[in-house]
Short mmCIF file of C-alpha atoms in Angstrom, two decimals:
data_model
loop_
_atom_site.label_atom_id
_atom_site.label_comp_id
_atom_site.label_asym_id
_atom_site.label_seq_id
_atom_site.Cartn_x
_atom_site.Cartn_y
_atom_site.Cartn_z
CA MET A 188 13.23 23.22 -23.55
CA GLU A 189 11.21 23.26 -26.77
CA THR A 190 10.75 19.49 -26.55
CA LEU A 191 9.45 19.80 -22.99
CA ILE A 192 7.00 22.56 -23.95
CA ALA A 193 5.76 20.54 -26.94
CA GLU A 194 5.21 17.47 -24.77
CA HIS A 195 3.43 19.59 -22.16
CA GLU A 196 1.03 20.88 -24.82
CA ARG A 197 0.50 17.32 -26.08
CA LEU A 198 -0.22 16.14 -22.53
CA ALA A 199 -2.67 18.99 -21.96
CA LYS A 200 -4.50 18.09 -25.17
CA SER A 201 -4.41 14.26 -25.13
CA GLY A 202 -3.60 13.35 -21.54
CA THR A 203 -6.99 14.21 -20.07
CA LEU A 204 -9.59 11.90 -18.59
CA ARG A 205 -12.44 13.35 -20.64
CA LYS A 206 -12.72 10.31 -22.89
CA SER A 207 -12.49 7.93 -19.93
CA VAL A 208 -15.26 9.80 -18.11
CA ASP A 209 -17.46 9.57 -21.22
CA ASP A 210 -16.88 5.81 -21.44
CA VAL A 211 -17.69 5.40 -17.74
CA GLN A 212 -20.90 7.36 -18.24
CA LYS A 213 -21.85 5.11 -21.19
CA THR A 214 -21.31 2.07 -18.98
CA ILE A 215 -23.53 3.57 -16.28
CA ASP A 216 -26.24 4.32 -18.85
CA ILE A 217 -26.18 0.69 -20.08
CA LEU A 218 -26.55 -0.61 -16.51
CA VAL A 219 -29.34 1.84 -15.67
CA LYS A 220 -31.33 0.84 -18.78
CA ALA A 221 -30.83 -2.86 -17.99
CA ARG A 222 -32.06 -2.30 -14.43
CA GLU A 223 -35.18 -0.55 -15.74
CA ARG A 224 -35.94 -3.44 -18.13
CA ILE A 225 -35.45 -5.99 -15.35
CA ALA A 226 -37.71 -3.97 -13.03
CA ALA A 227 -40.37 -3.86 -15.75
CA ASP A 228 -40.12 -7.60 -16.54
CA PRO A 229 -38.46 -9.65 -13.73
CA ASP A 230 -39.07 -12.92 -15.62
CA HIS A 231 -36.36 -12.02 -18.15
CA THR A 232 -33.68 -11.15 -15.58
CA SER A 233 -31.30 -13.93 -16.65
CA LEU A 234 -31.62 -12.98 -20.30
CA GLU A 235 -30.94 -9.31 -19.58
CA LEU A 236 -27.87 -10.15 -17.50
CA ALA A 237 -26.54 -12.36 -20.26
CA LYS A 238 -26.99 -9.55 -22.77
CA LEU A 239 -24.93 -7.24 -20.52
CA GLN A 240 -21.75 -9.31 -20.60
CA ASN A 241 -20.38 -8.24 -23.98
CA PRO A 242 -21.31 -4.50 -23.76
CA ILE A 243 -19.90 -4.21 -20.22
CA LYS A 244 -16.70 -6.04 -21.14
CA SER A 245 -16.30 -3.80 -24.19
CA SER A 246 -16.88 -0.69 -22.07
CA PHE A 247 -14.25 -1.73 -19.51
CA ASP A 248 -11.79 -2.43 -22.30
CA ASP A 249 -12.38 1.06 -23.69
CA ILE A 250 -11.86 2.59 -20.26
CA HIS A 251 -8.59 0.72 -19.71
CA LYS A 252 -7.43 1.73 -23.17
CA ASP A 253 -8.19 5.39 -22.45
CA LEU A 254 -6.35 5.26 -19.11
CA GLU A 255 -3.38 3.51 -20.72
CA GLU A 256 -3.11 6.35 -23.26
CA VAL A 257 -3.16 8.94 -20.48
CA ARG A 258 -0.57 7.01 -18.48
CA LYS A 259 1.70 6.80 -21.53
CA HIS A 260 1.67 10.58 -22.00
CA GLN A 261 2.22 11.19 -18.30
CA THR A 262 5.16 8.79 -18.17
CA LYS A 263 6.82 10.40 -21.20
CA TYR A 264 6.33 13.87 -19.75
CA ALA A 265 7.71 12.79 -16.36
CA LYS A 266 10.84 11.37 -18.02
CA LEU A 267 11.43 14.62 -19.89
CA LEU A 268 11.00 16.58 -16.66
CA ASP A 269 13.53 14.35 -14.86
CA LYS A 270 15.95 14.71 -17.75
CA LYS A 271 15.62 18.50 -17.93
CA PHE A 272 15.48 19.25 -14.20
CA LYS A 273 17.85 16.82 -12.54
CA ASP A 274 17.25 16.11 -8.90
CA LYS A 275 19.60 17.99 -6.59
CA SER A 276 19.90 17.68 -2.85
CA LEU A 277 18.92 20.75 -0.87
CA PRO A 278 21.58 22.61 1.14
CA GLN A 279 21.97 21.23 4.65
CA MET A 280 22.24 23.63 7.57
CA ASP A 281 22.89 22.85 11.21
CA TYR A 282 21.41 26.18 12.28
CA GLU A 283 17.67 26.70 11.74
CA ALA A 284 16.77 30.30 12.48
CA LEU A 285 13.04 29.64 13.00
CA SER A 286 13.18 26.18 14.57
CA SER A 287 12.52 27.69 18.00
CA GLN A 288 9.81 30.07 16.76
CA PRO A 289 6.80 27.91 15.82
CA ALA A 290 4.42 30.73 16.77
CA LEU A 291 5.91 33.02 14.11
CA ILE A 292 5.66 30.32 11.45
CA ASN A 293 2.06 29.45 12.35
CA ARG A 294 1.05 33.11 12.38
CA ALA A 295 2.64 33.69 8.96
CA ILE A 296 0.79 30.71 7.47
CA ALA A 297 -2.54 31.68 9.03
CA MET A 298 -2.19 35.31 7.96
CA HIS A 299 -1.33 34.24 4.42
CA LEU A 300 -4.47 32.10 4.24
CA LEU A 301 -6.62 34.96 5.54
CA ARG A 302 -5.07 37.41 3.08
CA GLU A 303 -5.79 35.00 0.23
CA GLY A 304 -9.43 34.76 1.27
CA GLN A 305 -9.16 31.10 2.35
CA PHE A 306 -11.14 31.70 5.53
CA SER A 307 -12.35 28.13 6.15
CA VAL A 308 -8.85 26.71 5.61
CA ALA A 309 -7.41 29.38 7.92
CA SER A 310 -9.97 28.52 10.60
CA THR A 311 -9.08 24.81 10.43
CA PHE A 312 -5.35 25.58 10.50
CA LEU A 313 -5.69 27.89 13.53
CA THR A 314 -7.66 25.22 15.38
CA GLU A 315 -4.98 22.61 14.67
CA ALA A 316 -2.09 25.01 15.38
CA THR A 317 -3.35 25.97 18.82
CA LYS A 318 -4.51 22.50 19.86
CA ASN A 319 -2.75 21.16 22.97
CA GLN A 320 -0.62 24.30 23.26
CA PRO A 321 -0.95 26.95 25.97
CA SER A 322 -2.13 30.24 24.52
CA ASP A 323 0.58 32.33 26.15
CA ALA A 324 3.29 30.09 24.69
CA MET A 325 2.03 30.94 21.24
CA THR A 326 2.27 34.68 21.77
CA ASP A 327 5.39 35.18 23.93
CA ASP A 328 7.51 36.07 20.93
CA LEU A 329 4.94 38.18 19.13
CA THR A 330 5.81 41.59 20.52
CA MET A 331 4.32 44.22 18.26
CA SER A 332 3.35 47.86 18.58
CA GLY A 333 0.45 50.09 17.63
CA THR A 334 -2.18 48.47 15.46
CA GLU A 335 -0.01 45.38 15.00
CA HIS A 336 0.37 44.58 18.67
CA ASP A 337 -2.71 42.34 18.76
CA LEU A 338 -2.07 40.23 15.66
CA GLY A 339 -0.91 37.07 17.40
CA ILE A 340 -2.34 33.59 16.78
CA ASP A 341 -5.36 34.19 19.02
CA SER A 342 -6.29 37.45 17.32
CA LEU A 343 -6.25 35.76 13.89
CA LYS A 344 -9.32 33.83 15.04
CA SER A 345 -11.14 37.14 15.35
CA GLU A 346 -14.25 37.39 13.23
CA SER A 347 -13.57 41.11 12.85
CA LEU A 348 -10.25 40.48 11.07
CA ARG A 349 -11.87 37.98 8.70
CA LYS A 350 -14.64 40.46 7.90
CA GLN A 351 -11.99 43.07 7.08
CA PHE A 352 -10.32 40.79 4.54
CA ALA A 353 -13.69 39.65 3.17
CA ASN A 354 -14.56 43.32 2.61
CA MET A 355 -11.22 43.89 0.87
CA TYR A 356 -11.80 40.99 -1.52
CA HIS A 357 -15.34 42.19 -2.24
CA ILE A 358 -14.05 45.66 -3.15
CA LEU A 359 -11.24 44.20 -5.30
CA HIS A 360 -13.73 41.93 -7.09
CA GLU A 361 -15.99 44.90 -7.88
CA MET A 362 -13.00 46.90 -9.05
CA LYS A 363 -11.28 44.29 -11.24
CA THR A 364 -14.22 42.28 -12.55
CA GLU A 365 -17.15 44.69 -12.60
CA ARG A 366 -15.15 47.91 -13.18
CA ASN A 367 -17.05 49.37 -10.23
CA LEU A 368 -15.02 51.85 -8.18
CA LEU A 369 -17.85 53.01 -5.93
CA PRO A 370 -17.21 50.53 -3.04
CA ALA A 371 -13.51 51.48 -3.03
CA ILE A 372 -14.33 55.20 -3.11
CA GLU A 373 -16.80 54.78 -0.24
CA TRP A 374 -14.17 52.92 1.81
CA ALA A 375 -11.56 55.62 1.09
CA ARG A 376 -13.97 58.32 2.25
CA GLU A 377 -14.62 56.47 5.50
CA LYS A 378 -10.86 56.17 6.09
CA ALA A 379 -10.03 59.66 4.76
CA ALA A 380 -8.56 60.93 8.05
CA GLU A 381 -6.29 57.91 8.46
CA LEU A 382 -5.22 58.00 4.80
CA ASP A 383 -4.41 61.74 5.08
CA ARG A 384 -2.21 61.07 8.11
CA ARG A 385 -0.29 58.58 5.99
CA GLY A 386 0.02 61.09 3.16
CA SER A 387 -1.90 58.76 0.86
CA ASN A 388 -3.48 60.00 -2.38
CA LEU A 389 -5.66 56.89 -2.81
CA GLU A 390 -9.00 58.70 -2.55
CA PHE A 391 -8.01 61.20 -5.24
CA GLU A 392 -6.60 58.49 -7.54
CA LEU A 393 -9.87 56.55 -7.23
CA GLY A 394 -11.87 59.68 -8.04
CA LYS A 395 -9.57 60.46 -10.95
CA LEU A 396 -10.05 56.99 -12.45
CA GLN A 397 -13.81 57.27 -11.92
CA PHE A 398 -13.74 60.56 -13.87
CA VAL A 399 -11.85 58.88 -16.73
CA TRP A 400 -14.24 55.92 -16.70
CA LEU A 401 -17.25 58.23 -16.91
CA PHE A 402 -15.59 60.45 -19.53
CA VAL A 403 -15.00 57.66 -22.06
CA GLY A 404 -18.66 56.66 -21.85
CA ASN A 405 -18.35 53.24 -20.19
CA HIS A 406 -21.33 54.03 -17.97
CA THR A 407 -24.00 54.09 -20.70
CA SER A 408 -26.98 51.78 -20.37
CA ASN A 409 -26.96 50.60 -24.01
CA GLY A 410 -23.41 49.26 -23.69
CA ARG A 411 -21.98 51.52 -26.42
CA PRO A 412 -19.58 54.41 -25.67
CA ASN A 413 -21.16 57.84 -25.72
CA LEU A 414 -18.53 60.56 -25.36
CA LEU A 415 -21.00 63.45 -25.16
CA GLU A 416 -23.02 61.88 -22.39
CA GLY A 417 -19.81 60.64 -20.74
CA ARG A 418 -18.32 64.12 -20.79
CA ALA A 419 -21.40 65.57 -19.08
CA ARG A 420 -21.38 62.84 -16.42
CA ALA A 421 -17.64 63.29 -15.82
CA LEU A 422 -17.98 67.09 -15.40
CA GLU A 423 -20.88 66.65 -12.99
CA TYR A 424 -18.86 64.12 -11.02
CA ALA A 425 -15.81 66.41 -10.91
CA HIS A 426 -17.96 69.35 -9.74
CA HIS A 427 -19.54 67.45 -6.86
CA GLN A 428 -16.82 64.99 -5.83
CA LEU A 429 -13.41 66.30 -6.93
CA SER A 430 -13.69 70.02 -6.22
CA ARG A 431 -12.53 69.57 -2.63
CA PHE A 432 -9.18 68.25 -3.91
CA GLN A 433 -8.32 71.56 -5.63
CA PRO A 434 -5.87 72.88 -2.99
CA ARG A 435 -3.72 69.77 -3.21
CA TYR A 436 -4.23 68.45 -6.75
CA MET A 437 -4.99 71.56 -8.81
CA LYS A 438 -2.61 70.60 -11.65
CA GLU A 439 -4.08 67.10 -12.05
CA LEU A 440 -7.64 68.48 -12.02
CA GLN A 441 -6.73 71.05 -14.66
CA GLN A 442 -5.41 68.27 -16.87
CA LEU A 443 -8.60 66.24 -16.46
CA CYS A 444 -10.81 69.18 -17.35
CA GLY A 445 -8.45 70.34 -20.10
CA ALA A 446 -9.02 67.06 -21.93
CA ILE A 447 -12.60 68.18 -22.63
CA ALA A 448 -11.32 70.63 -25.22
CA PHE A 449 -9.87 67.74 -27.23
CA CYS A 450 -12.98 65.56 -27.17
CA PRO A 451 -13.54 63.40 -29.20
CA ASN A 452 -9.90 63.37 -30.42
CA LEU A 453 -8.39 62.27 -27.14
CA GLN A 454 -5.92 59.94 -28.86
CA GLN A 455 -4.23 62.95 -30.52
CA SER A 456 -4.33 65.10 -27.37
CA PRO A 457 -1.55 65.72 -24.81
CA TYR A 458 -3.74 63.88 -22.28
CA ARG A 459 -4.05 60.58 -24.13
CA ARG A 460 -1.95 58.75 -21.54
CA MET A 461 -4.42 59.61 -18.82
CA PHE A 462 -7.35 58.23 -20.82
CA ALA A 463 -5.65 55.25 -22.49
CA ASN A 464 -3.75 53.72 -19.57
CA ASN A 465 -4.58 50.01 -19.72
CA ALA A 466 -2.66 49.36 -16.51
CA ALA A 467 -4.58 51.97 -14.49
CA TRP A 468 -7.04 49.46 -13.01
CA ASP A 469 -4.30 47.07 -11.91
CA GLU A 470 -2.30 49.94 -10.47
CA ILE A 471 -5.22 51.31 -8.46
CA ALA A 472 -6.04 47.78 -7.21
CA THR A 473 -2.46 47.36 -6.02
CA SER A 474 -2.52 50.78 -4.37
CA PHE A 475 -5.84 50.00 -2.67
CA THR A 476 -4.52 46.67 -1.35
CA ARG A 477 -1.39 48.36 -0.01
CA GLU A 478 -3.34 51.07 1.81
CA PHE A 479 -5.96 48.65 3.13
CA CYS A 480 -3.30 46.39 4.62
CA SER A 481 -1.32 49.34 5.95
CA LEU A 482 -4.31 50.53 7.98
CA LEU A 483 -4.44 47.03 9.49
CA GLY A 484 -0.75 47.32 10.36
CA LEU A 485 0.26 44.81 7.67
CA SER A 486 2.55 44.84 4.66
CA ALA A 487 1.02 45.04 1.20
CA ASP A 488 2.29 41.54 0.27
CA SER A 489 2.07 38.35 2.27
CA PRO A 490 5.28 37.87 4.33
CA LEU A 491 5.05 34.13 3.70
CA TYR A 492 4.90 34.66 -0.06
CA ILE A 493 7.83 37.09 0.06
CA ALA A 494 9.92 34.74 2.20
CA ALA A 495 9.18 31.74 -0.05
CA THR A 496 9.92 33.71 -3.24
CA ALA A 497 13.16 35.16 -1.85
CA GLY A 498 14.16 31.70 -0.67
CA ALA A 499 13.55 30.24 -4.12
CA MET A 500 15.79 32.97 -5.60
CA ALA A 501 18.49 32.30 -3.04
CA LEU A 502 18.41 28.49 -3.20
CA PRO A 503 20.64 28.11 -6.31
CA HIS A 504 23.28 30.33 -4.69
CA PHE A 505 23.21 28.29 -1.48
CA SER A 506 23.43 25.02 -3.42
CA LYS A 507 26.51 26.31 -5.25
CA LEU A 508 28.00 27.56 -1.97
CA GLU A 509 27.54 24.15 -0.37
CA LEU A 510 29.43 22.48 -3.23
CA ILE A 511 32.29 24.98 -2.94
CA MET A 512 32.53 24.56 0.84
CA LYS A 513 32.52 20.78 0.42
CA ASP A 514 35.35 20.94 -2.12
CA LYS A 515 37.43 23.35 0.00
CA ARG A 516 36.45 21.61 3.25
CA THR A 517 35.33 24.84 4.88
CA GLU A 518 32.33 25.63 7.06
CA TRP A 519 29.79 28.37 7.31
CA THR A 520 30.61 29.76 10.73
CA THR A 521 28.52 32.96 10.84
CA LYS A 522 24.95 32.34 11.95
CA HIS A 523 23.47 35.78 11.40
CA GLU A 524 25.10 36.58 8.06
CA ILE A 525 24.95 35.05 4.60
CA PRO A 526 28.48 34.36 3.31
CA VAL A 527 27.55 35.32 -0.26
CA GLU A 528 25.46 38.12 -1.70
CA VAL A 529 22.08 37.01 -3.02
CA PRO A 530 20.79 39.30 -5.80
CA LEU A 531 17.17 40.19 -5.07
CA PRO A 532 14.92 42.67 -6.92
CA PRO A 533 14.58 46.16 -5.38
CA SER A 534 11.06 45.38 -4.13
CA TYR A 535 12.55 42.67 -1.89
CA ARG A 536 15.02 44.98 -0.14
CA PHE A 537 13.43 46.21 3.07
CA HIS A 538 16.37 47.19 5.27
CA SER A 539 19.45 49.30 4.71
CA ILE A 540 22.75 47.57 5.41
CA PHE A 541 26.28 48.78 6.02
CA VAL A 542 29.46 46.82 5.40
CA CYS A 543 32.46 48.04 7.37
CA PRO A 544 35.21 49.17 4.95
CA VAL A 545 37.89 48.00 7.41
CA SER A 546 36.70 44.52 8.44
CA LYS A 547 34.57 43.93 5.29
CA GLU A 548 31.83 42.56 7.55
CA GLN A 549 28.18 43.57 7.68
CA THR A 550 27.23 45.48 10.80
CA THR A 551 24.73 44.04 13.29
CA ASP A 552 22.88 45.22 16.39
CA GLN A 553 25.82 44.00 18.49
CA ASN A 554 28.37 45.56 16.11
CA PRO A 555 26.65 48.74 14.85
CA PRO A 556 28.11 51.34 12.47
CA MET A 557 29.89 54.26 14.20
CA MET A 558 30.51 57.65 12.59
CA MET A 559 33.68 59.53 13.55
CA PRO A 560 33.80 63.36 13.79
CA CYS A 561 35.35 63.49 10.29
CA GLY A 562 32.23 61.81 8.83
CA HIS A 563 33.74 58.43 7.97
CA VAL A 564 31.96 55.34 9.25
CA VAL A 565 33.33 52.01 10.49
CA ALA A 566 31.94 49.16 12.57
CA LYS A 567 32.16 49.38 16.35
CA GLU A 568 34.56 46.44 16.62
CA SER A 569 36.84 47.98 13.98
CA LEU A 570 36.72 51.29 15.86
CA GLU A 571 37.81 49.58 19.08
CA LYS A 572 40.66 47.75 17.34
CA LEU A 573 41.90 50.93 15.65
CA SER A 574 41.69 53.15 18.72
CA LYS A 575 42.62 50.79 21.55
CA HIS A 576 40.55 53.18 23.70
CA SER A 577 42.75 56.21 22.98
CA ARG A 578 43.07 58.88 20.29
CA PHE A 579 43.61 57.45 16.84
CA LYS A 580 43.86 58.52 13.22
CA CYS A 581 41.00 57.85 10.82
CA PRO A 582 41.99 55.13 8.33
CA TYR A 583 40.61 57.24 5.45
CA CYS A 584 41.68 60.80 6.25
CA PRO A 585 44.24 62.64 8.44
CA SER A 586 41.68 63.52 11.14
CA GLU A 587 42.26 62.30 14.69
CA SER A 588 39.56 61.63 17.26
CA HIS A 589 38.73 59.69 20.41
CA PRO A 590 36.36 56.67 20.37
CA ARG A 591 33.94 58.43 22.71
CA GLU A 592 33.45 61.14 20.07
CA ALA A 593 32.06 58.58 17.58
CA MET A 594 28.29 58.42 17.19
CA LYS A 595 26.18 55.31 16.60
CA ILE A 596 24.28 55.32 13.30
CA PHE A 597 20.79 53.84 13.04
CA LEU A 598 20.00 52.43 9.61
#
C-alpha cells in the first residue's frame, strides 16, 4: 500500500496539466503577436508566417512532451491500482427488491440532490424522471403519514421545499464558516413550539454555545480576545436570552455562570471542557441538521447515502457468500432475509429484530414474534408447530399454555 500512496503523491505533484496549459498559452501569445504584426503591416504577411513555423513547431513539441509525461504517470498509477485492487465480479441476484419500485428510487435520488443543495441538478433530474410517465403512477407506492405524506416525486418540485433546504444551508454556512449562530438561534425560536413537542434542547444548546463564544472574547471588533469585555457580553446575553431556560436547565446555567469566578484561568477550572470543546461547533451543526430535517418529516442523513454506504459494507460479505454457494452448489432461497449477518455500525441499525430460538429464523410481518404467558417468545410458525392448536409445554420452562393465550409482540 505504501508504494501505491507514494505513486499517488507523485501523480498529484507531477501528473498535472499545469505545464501543458502554460505551453498552450505561450503558443497562443505567439500567434496573437504575429496577427497584430500582420495587421499592422500586411505587406510582410508571408515573412511573418515563415517566422512562425519553428516557434509553433517547438511549442507543439513541448505540449506533446508534457502530455506524454502526464500519461506515463497515469499509466503507472493505473497499473498499481489494478495490481492492488483486483477486479472482482459483483454478486448476481435473480431477485431485485426495488426493480418494481422506480418511484422510490427516483424520489431517493431527487431528495438526496435537494439535501445536498444541488437544486439545479435536482430540477433537471425531476423533469427527466417524470417525463412520459403518468403522475399517479409515480406516487402509488409512496404512502406516507403526517408531514411526510406529501413528499412524493411531484412535491419535490415544490419551490417551498427547495427554499427550506436553501435556508438550512445558509444557516449551516453561517454557523460553520462565519461562526455566526444568530440565524440558527432565530430559526430555533420560530420553531420553539415544535421543538418542545419533540423534547429537543436545540434552542438551549445554541444559546449555550453563543454564551461560550461571547465569553471567550471572539466577538471583539479588533480581532483579539478580550475576556473582560467577553465576560460582560456573555452575562448580558445570559440575563436577557437564557433566563427563561432556568426551570429546565438550571444546573447547566449555574455551570456557565460559575465559570466567571475562574476567569481568566478557565483552563485550570472545572468548567474547562465547556469552554475548550473544539468539536462543539460540529456537534451543534449536526444537531441542527437533525432537528431541521425532522421537522420536515425526514431523517437526519440522506437515505440514499445510508443505503449506498451500507451496501458497500455488505458487498464483501455477499461476494464471499456467492463463492461459497457456488462451491457447495446451493442457492439463496429466502427473498426477504439475508443468509449471513452483515456487521454494521450502531448508527446504521434502525429496526429491532428477533430471531426465533426454536427455528433460528428471523421473524417477519407474516411470521411475527409471539409471547407465551410464561414470558418466553417464539415465532408464530414455531408456536403453531409446537402446539398443534392445543395445550403445549413451553420449550424453555415447565409452563403450559394454549396458543390463543400467546400475544403478538411489536418490535
